[in-house]
CSV table of C-alpha atoms in Angstrom, one decimal:
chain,number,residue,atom,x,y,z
A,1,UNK,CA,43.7,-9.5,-53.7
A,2,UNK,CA,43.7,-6.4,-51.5
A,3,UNK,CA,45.8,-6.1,-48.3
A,4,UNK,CA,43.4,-5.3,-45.6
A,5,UNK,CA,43.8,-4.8,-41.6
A,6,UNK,CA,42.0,-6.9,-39.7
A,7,UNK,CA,39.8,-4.8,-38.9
A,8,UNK,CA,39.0,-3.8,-42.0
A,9,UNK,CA,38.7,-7.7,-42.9
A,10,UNK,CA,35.9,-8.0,-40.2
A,11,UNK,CA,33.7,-5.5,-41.8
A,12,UNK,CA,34.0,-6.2,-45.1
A,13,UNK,CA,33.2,-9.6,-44.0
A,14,UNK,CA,30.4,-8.5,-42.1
A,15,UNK,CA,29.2,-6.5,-45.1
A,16,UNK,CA,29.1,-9.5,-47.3
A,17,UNK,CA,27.4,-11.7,-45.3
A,18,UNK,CA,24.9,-9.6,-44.4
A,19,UNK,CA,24.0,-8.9,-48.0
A,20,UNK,CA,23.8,-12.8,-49.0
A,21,UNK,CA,21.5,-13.3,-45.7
A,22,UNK,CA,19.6,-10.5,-46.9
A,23,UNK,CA,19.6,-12.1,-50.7
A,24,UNK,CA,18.7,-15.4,-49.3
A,25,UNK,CA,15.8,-13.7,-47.9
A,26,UNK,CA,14.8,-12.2,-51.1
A,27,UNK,CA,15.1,-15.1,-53.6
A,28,UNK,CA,12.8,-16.8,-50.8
A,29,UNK,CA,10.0,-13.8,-50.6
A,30,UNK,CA,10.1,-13.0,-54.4
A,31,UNK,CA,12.2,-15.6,-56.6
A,32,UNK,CA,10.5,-18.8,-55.2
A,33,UNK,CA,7.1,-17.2,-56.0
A,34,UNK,CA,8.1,-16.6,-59.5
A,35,UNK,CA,9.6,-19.7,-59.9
A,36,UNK,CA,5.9,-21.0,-58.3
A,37,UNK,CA,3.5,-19.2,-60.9
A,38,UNK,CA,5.6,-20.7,-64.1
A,39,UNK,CA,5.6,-24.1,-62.8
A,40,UNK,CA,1.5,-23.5,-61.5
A,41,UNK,CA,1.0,-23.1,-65.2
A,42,UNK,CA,2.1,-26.8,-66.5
A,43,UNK,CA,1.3,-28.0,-62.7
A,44,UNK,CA,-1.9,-28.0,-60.7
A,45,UNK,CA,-0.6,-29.7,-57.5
A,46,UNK,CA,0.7,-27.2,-55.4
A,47,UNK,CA,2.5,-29.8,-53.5
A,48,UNK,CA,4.4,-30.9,-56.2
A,49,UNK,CA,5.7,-27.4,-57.2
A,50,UNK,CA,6.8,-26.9,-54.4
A,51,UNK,CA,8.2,-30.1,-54.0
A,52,UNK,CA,10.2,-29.0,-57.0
A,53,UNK,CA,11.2,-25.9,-55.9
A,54,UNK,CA,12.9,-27.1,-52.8
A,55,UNK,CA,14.8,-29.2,-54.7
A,56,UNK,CA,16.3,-27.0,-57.3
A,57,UNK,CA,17.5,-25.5,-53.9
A,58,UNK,CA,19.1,-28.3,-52.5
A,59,UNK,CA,20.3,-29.2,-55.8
A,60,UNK,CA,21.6,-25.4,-56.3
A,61,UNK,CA,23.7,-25.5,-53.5
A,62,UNK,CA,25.3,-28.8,-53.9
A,63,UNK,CA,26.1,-27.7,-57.3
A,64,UNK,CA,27.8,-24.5,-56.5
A,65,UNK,CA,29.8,-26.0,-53.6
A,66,UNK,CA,30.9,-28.8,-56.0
A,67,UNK,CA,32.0,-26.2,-58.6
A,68,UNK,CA,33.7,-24.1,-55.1
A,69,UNK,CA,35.7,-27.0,-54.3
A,70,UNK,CA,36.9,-28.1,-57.4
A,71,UNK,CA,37.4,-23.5,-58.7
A,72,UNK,CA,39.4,-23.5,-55.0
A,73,UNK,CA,41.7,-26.5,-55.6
A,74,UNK,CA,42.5,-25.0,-59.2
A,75,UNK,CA,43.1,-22.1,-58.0
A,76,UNK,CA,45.5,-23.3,-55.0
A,77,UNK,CA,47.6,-25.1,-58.0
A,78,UNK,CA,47.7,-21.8,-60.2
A,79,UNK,CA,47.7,-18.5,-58.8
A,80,UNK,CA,50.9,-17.3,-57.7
A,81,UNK,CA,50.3,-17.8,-53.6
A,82,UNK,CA,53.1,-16.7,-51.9
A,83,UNK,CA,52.2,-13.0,-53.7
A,84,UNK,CA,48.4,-13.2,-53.0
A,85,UNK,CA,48.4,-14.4,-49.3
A,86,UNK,CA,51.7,-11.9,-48.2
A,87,UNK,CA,51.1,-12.1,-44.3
A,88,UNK,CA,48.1,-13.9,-44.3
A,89,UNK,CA,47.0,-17.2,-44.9
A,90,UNK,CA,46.3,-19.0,-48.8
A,91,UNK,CA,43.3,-20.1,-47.3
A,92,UNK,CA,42.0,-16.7,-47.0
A,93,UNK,CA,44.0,-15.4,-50.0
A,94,UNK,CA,41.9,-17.9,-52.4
A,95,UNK,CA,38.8,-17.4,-50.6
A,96,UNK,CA,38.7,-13.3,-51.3
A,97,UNK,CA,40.4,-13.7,-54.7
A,98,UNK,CA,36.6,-16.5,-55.2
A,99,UNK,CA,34.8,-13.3,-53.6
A,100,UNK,CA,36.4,-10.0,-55.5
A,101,UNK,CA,36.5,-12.4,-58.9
A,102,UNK,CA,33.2,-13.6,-59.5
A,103,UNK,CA,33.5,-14.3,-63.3
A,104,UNK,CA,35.9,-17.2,-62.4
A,105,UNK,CA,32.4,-19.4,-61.3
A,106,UNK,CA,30.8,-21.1,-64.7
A,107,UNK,CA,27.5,-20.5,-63.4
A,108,UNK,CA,26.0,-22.1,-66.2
A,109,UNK,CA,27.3,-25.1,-66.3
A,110,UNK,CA,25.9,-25.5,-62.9
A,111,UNK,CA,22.6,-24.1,-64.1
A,112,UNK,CA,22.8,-27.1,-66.7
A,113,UNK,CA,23.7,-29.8,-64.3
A,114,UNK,CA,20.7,-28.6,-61.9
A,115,UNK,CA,18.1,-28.7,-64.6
A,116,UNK,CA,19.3,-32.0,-65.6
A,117,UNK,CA,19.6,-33.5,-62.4
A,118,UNK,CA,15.7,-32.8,-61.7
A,119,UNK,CA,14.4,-34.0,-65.4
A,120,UNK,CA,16.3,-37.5,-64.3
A,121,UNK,CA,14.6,-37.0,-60.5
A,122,UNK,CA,12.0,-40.1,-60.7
A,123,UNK,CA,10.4,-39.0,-57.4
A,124,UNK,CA,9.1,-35.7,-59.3
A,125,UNK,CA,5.2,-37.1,-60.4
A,126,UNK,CA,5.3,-34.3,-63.0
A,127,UNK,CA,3.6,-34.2,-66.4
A,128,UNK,CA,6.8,-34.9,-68.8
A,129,UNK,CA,5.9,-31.2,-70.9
A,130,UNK,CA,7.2,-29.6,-68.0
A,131,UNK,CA,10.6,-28.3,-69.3
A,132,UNK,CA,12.6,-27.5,-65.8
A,133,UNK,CA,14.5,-24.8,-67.8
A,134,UNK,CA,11.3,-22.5,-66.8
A,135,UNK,CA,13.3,-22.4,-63.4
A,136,UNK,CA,16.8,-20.9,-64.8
A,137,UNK,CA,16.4,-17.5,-63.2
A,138,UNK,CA,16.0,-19.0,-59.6
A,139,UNK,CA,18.5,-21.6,-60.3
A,140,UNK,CA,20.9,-19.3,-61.4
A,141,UNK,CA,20.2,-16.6,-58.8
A,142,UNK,CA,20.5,-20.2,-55.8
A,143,UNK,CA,24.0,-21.3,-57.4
A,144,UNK,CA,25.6,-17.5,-57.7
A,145,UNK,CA,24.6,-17.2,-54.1
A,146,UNK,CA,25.6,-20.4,-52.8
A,147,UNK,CA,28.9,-20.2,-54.5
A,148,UNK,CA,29.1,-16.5,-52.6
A,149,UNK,CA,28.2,-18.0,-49.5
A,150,UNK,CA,31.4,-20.4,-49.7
A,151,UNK,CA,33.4,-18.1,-49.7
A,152,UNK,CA,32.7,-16.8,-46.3
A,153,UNK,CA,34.4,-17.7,-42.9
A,154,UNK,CA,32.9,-19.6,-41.5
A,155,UNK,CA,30.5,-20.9,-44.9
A,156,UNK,CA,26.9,-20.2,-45.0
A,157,UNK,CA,24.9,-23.4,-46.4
A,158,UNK,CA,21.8,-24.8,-45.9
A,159,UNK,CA,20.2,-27.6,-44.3
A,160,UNK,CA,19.0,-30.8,-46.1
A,161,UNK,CA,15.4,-31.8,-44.6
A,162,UNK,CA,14.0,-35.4,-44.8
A,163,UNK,CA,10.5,-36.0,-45.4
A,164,UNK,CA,9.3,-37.4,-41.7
A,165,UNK,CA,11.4,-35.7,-39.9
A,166,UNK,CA,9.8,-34.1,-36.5
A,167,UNK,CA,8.9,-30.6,-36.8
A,168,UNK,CA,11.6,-28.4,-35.2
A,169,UNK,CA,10.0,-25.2,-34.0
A,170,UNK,CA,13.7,-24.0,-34.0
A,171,UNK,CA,14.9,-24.4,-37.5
A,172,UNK,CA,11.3,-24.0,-39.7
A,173,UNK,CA,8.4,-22.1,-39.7
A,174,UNK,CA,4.7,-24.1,-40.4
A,175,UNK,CA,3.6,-23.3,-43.8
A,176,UNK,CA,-0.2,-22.0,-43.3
A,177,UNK,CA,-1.8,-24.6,-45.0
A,178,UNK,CA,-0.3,-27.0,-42.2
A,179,UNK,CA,-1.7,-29.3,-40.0
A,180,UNK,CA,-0.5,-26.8,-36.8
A,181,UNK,CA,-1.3,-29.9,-34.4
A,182,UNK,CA,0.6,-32.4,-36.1
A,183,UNK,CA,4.6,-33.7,-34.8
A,184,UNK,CA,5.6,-34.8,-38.2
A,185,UNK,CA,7.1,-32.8,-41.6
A,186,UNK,CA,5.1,-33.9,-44.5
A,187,UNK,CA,7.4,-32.5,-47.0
A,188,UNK,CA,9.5,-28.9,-47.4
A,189,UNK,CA,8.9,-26.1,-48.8
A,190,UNK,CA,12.1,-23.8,-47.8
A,191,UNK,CA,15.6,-24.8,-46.5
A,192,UNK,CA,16.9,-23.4,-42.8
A,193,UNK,CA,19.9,-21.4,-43.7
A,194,UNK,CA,22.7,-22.1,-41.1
A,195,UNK,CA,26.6,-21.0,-40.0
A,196,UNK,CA,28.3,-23.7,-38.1
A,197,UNK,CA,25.0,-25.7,-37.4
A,198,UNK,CA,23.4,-22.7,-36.0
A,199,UNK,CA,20.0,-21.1,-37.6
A,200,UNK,CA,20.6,-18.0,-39.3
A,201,UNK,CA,17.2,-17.9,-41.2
A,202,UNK,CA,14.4,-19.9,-40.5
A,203,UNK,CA,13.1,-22.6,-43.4
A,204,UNK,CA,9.5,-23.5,-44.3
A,205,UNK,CA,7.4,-26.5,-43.8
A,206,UNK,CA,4.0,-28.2,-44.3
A,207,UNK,CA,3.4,-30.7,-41.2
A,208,UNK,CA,0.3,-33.1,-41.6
A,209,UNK,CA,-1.2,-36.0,-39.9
């Protein structure tokens, strides 16, 4: 791990999170449409793809911060500490070493445990040809980042939406195909991304009567 200054720590920590707010942003204007027209060809419902999308997100990120916490507590057990952290603390020793060493995340076996975590999903009204591998790329792309995102200070994540829930002007934008007088979320399309229960980017909706 690199000895920097703290001021040099503040910028490079700046750096990185602005690039995974700015990747968030991306995988939400370009992945998730990808990920939409594969699924639009086994799927007619719109709805229910993007019902499916949303929760390969959710599902991403609980992945990768399962696979975080169990990489960090390995790594608190097997790296030499004392020599990584020098002045600083383990906690941020074992946080950059996560950062600077990205090969140490088995992305795939999160990839695998998404996937199979939807197939088994019995509130997914899908036709059973639909082969959820067709969603690796955004998967992988949502666990790579998520993991990432852990290893900031504080932690980027995102927030879990209930179906019902009353439309927070605050934390999501209306889908266009929304009922734009209606109180209530009818389902999600896009998770809020937030830093210590504050919005950092905006998710998306569809409210309806």
């Amino acid at each position: 791990v690199k000895s920097w200054s703290p001021a040099q720590s503040r910028r490079v920590h700046a750096s990185r999170r602005a690039c995974l707010i700015a990747r968030f942003n991306f995988i939400y204007a370009k992945d998730r449409l990808d990920a939409e027209a594969r699924l639009r060809t086994f799927i007619c419902d719109m709805e229910v793809v993007q019902r499916i999308i949303y929760l390969a997100v959710v599902e991403s990120f609980r992945a990768a911060r399962m696979a975080f916490w169990k990489l960090k507590i390995h790594l608190k057990e097997t790296l030499p500490l004392c020599h990584l952290a020098g002045p600083g603390s383990v906690e941020l020793a074992i946080l950059d070493y996560m950062a600077c060493h990205k090969d140490v995340y088995d992305v795939c076996c999160s990839v695998q445990e998404v996937i199979c975590t939807l197939s088994m999903n019995p509130k997914l009204p899908c036709p059973v040809e639909v082969d959820f591998a067709v969603l690796s790329c955004l998967i992988r792309e949502l666990c790579c980042l998520a993991f990432q995102m852990q290893t900031l200070l504080p932690a980027l994540d995102i927030a879990v939406g209930v179906d019902g829930e009353l439309f927070n002007k605050c934390m999501y934008y209306r889908s266009c195909d929304s009922d734009f007088t209606a109180c209530f979320v009818a389902y999600h399309v896009w998770p809020a991304l937030m830093e210590n229960g504050n919005v950092i980017v905006k998710g998306e909706v569809v409210t309806k009567r």
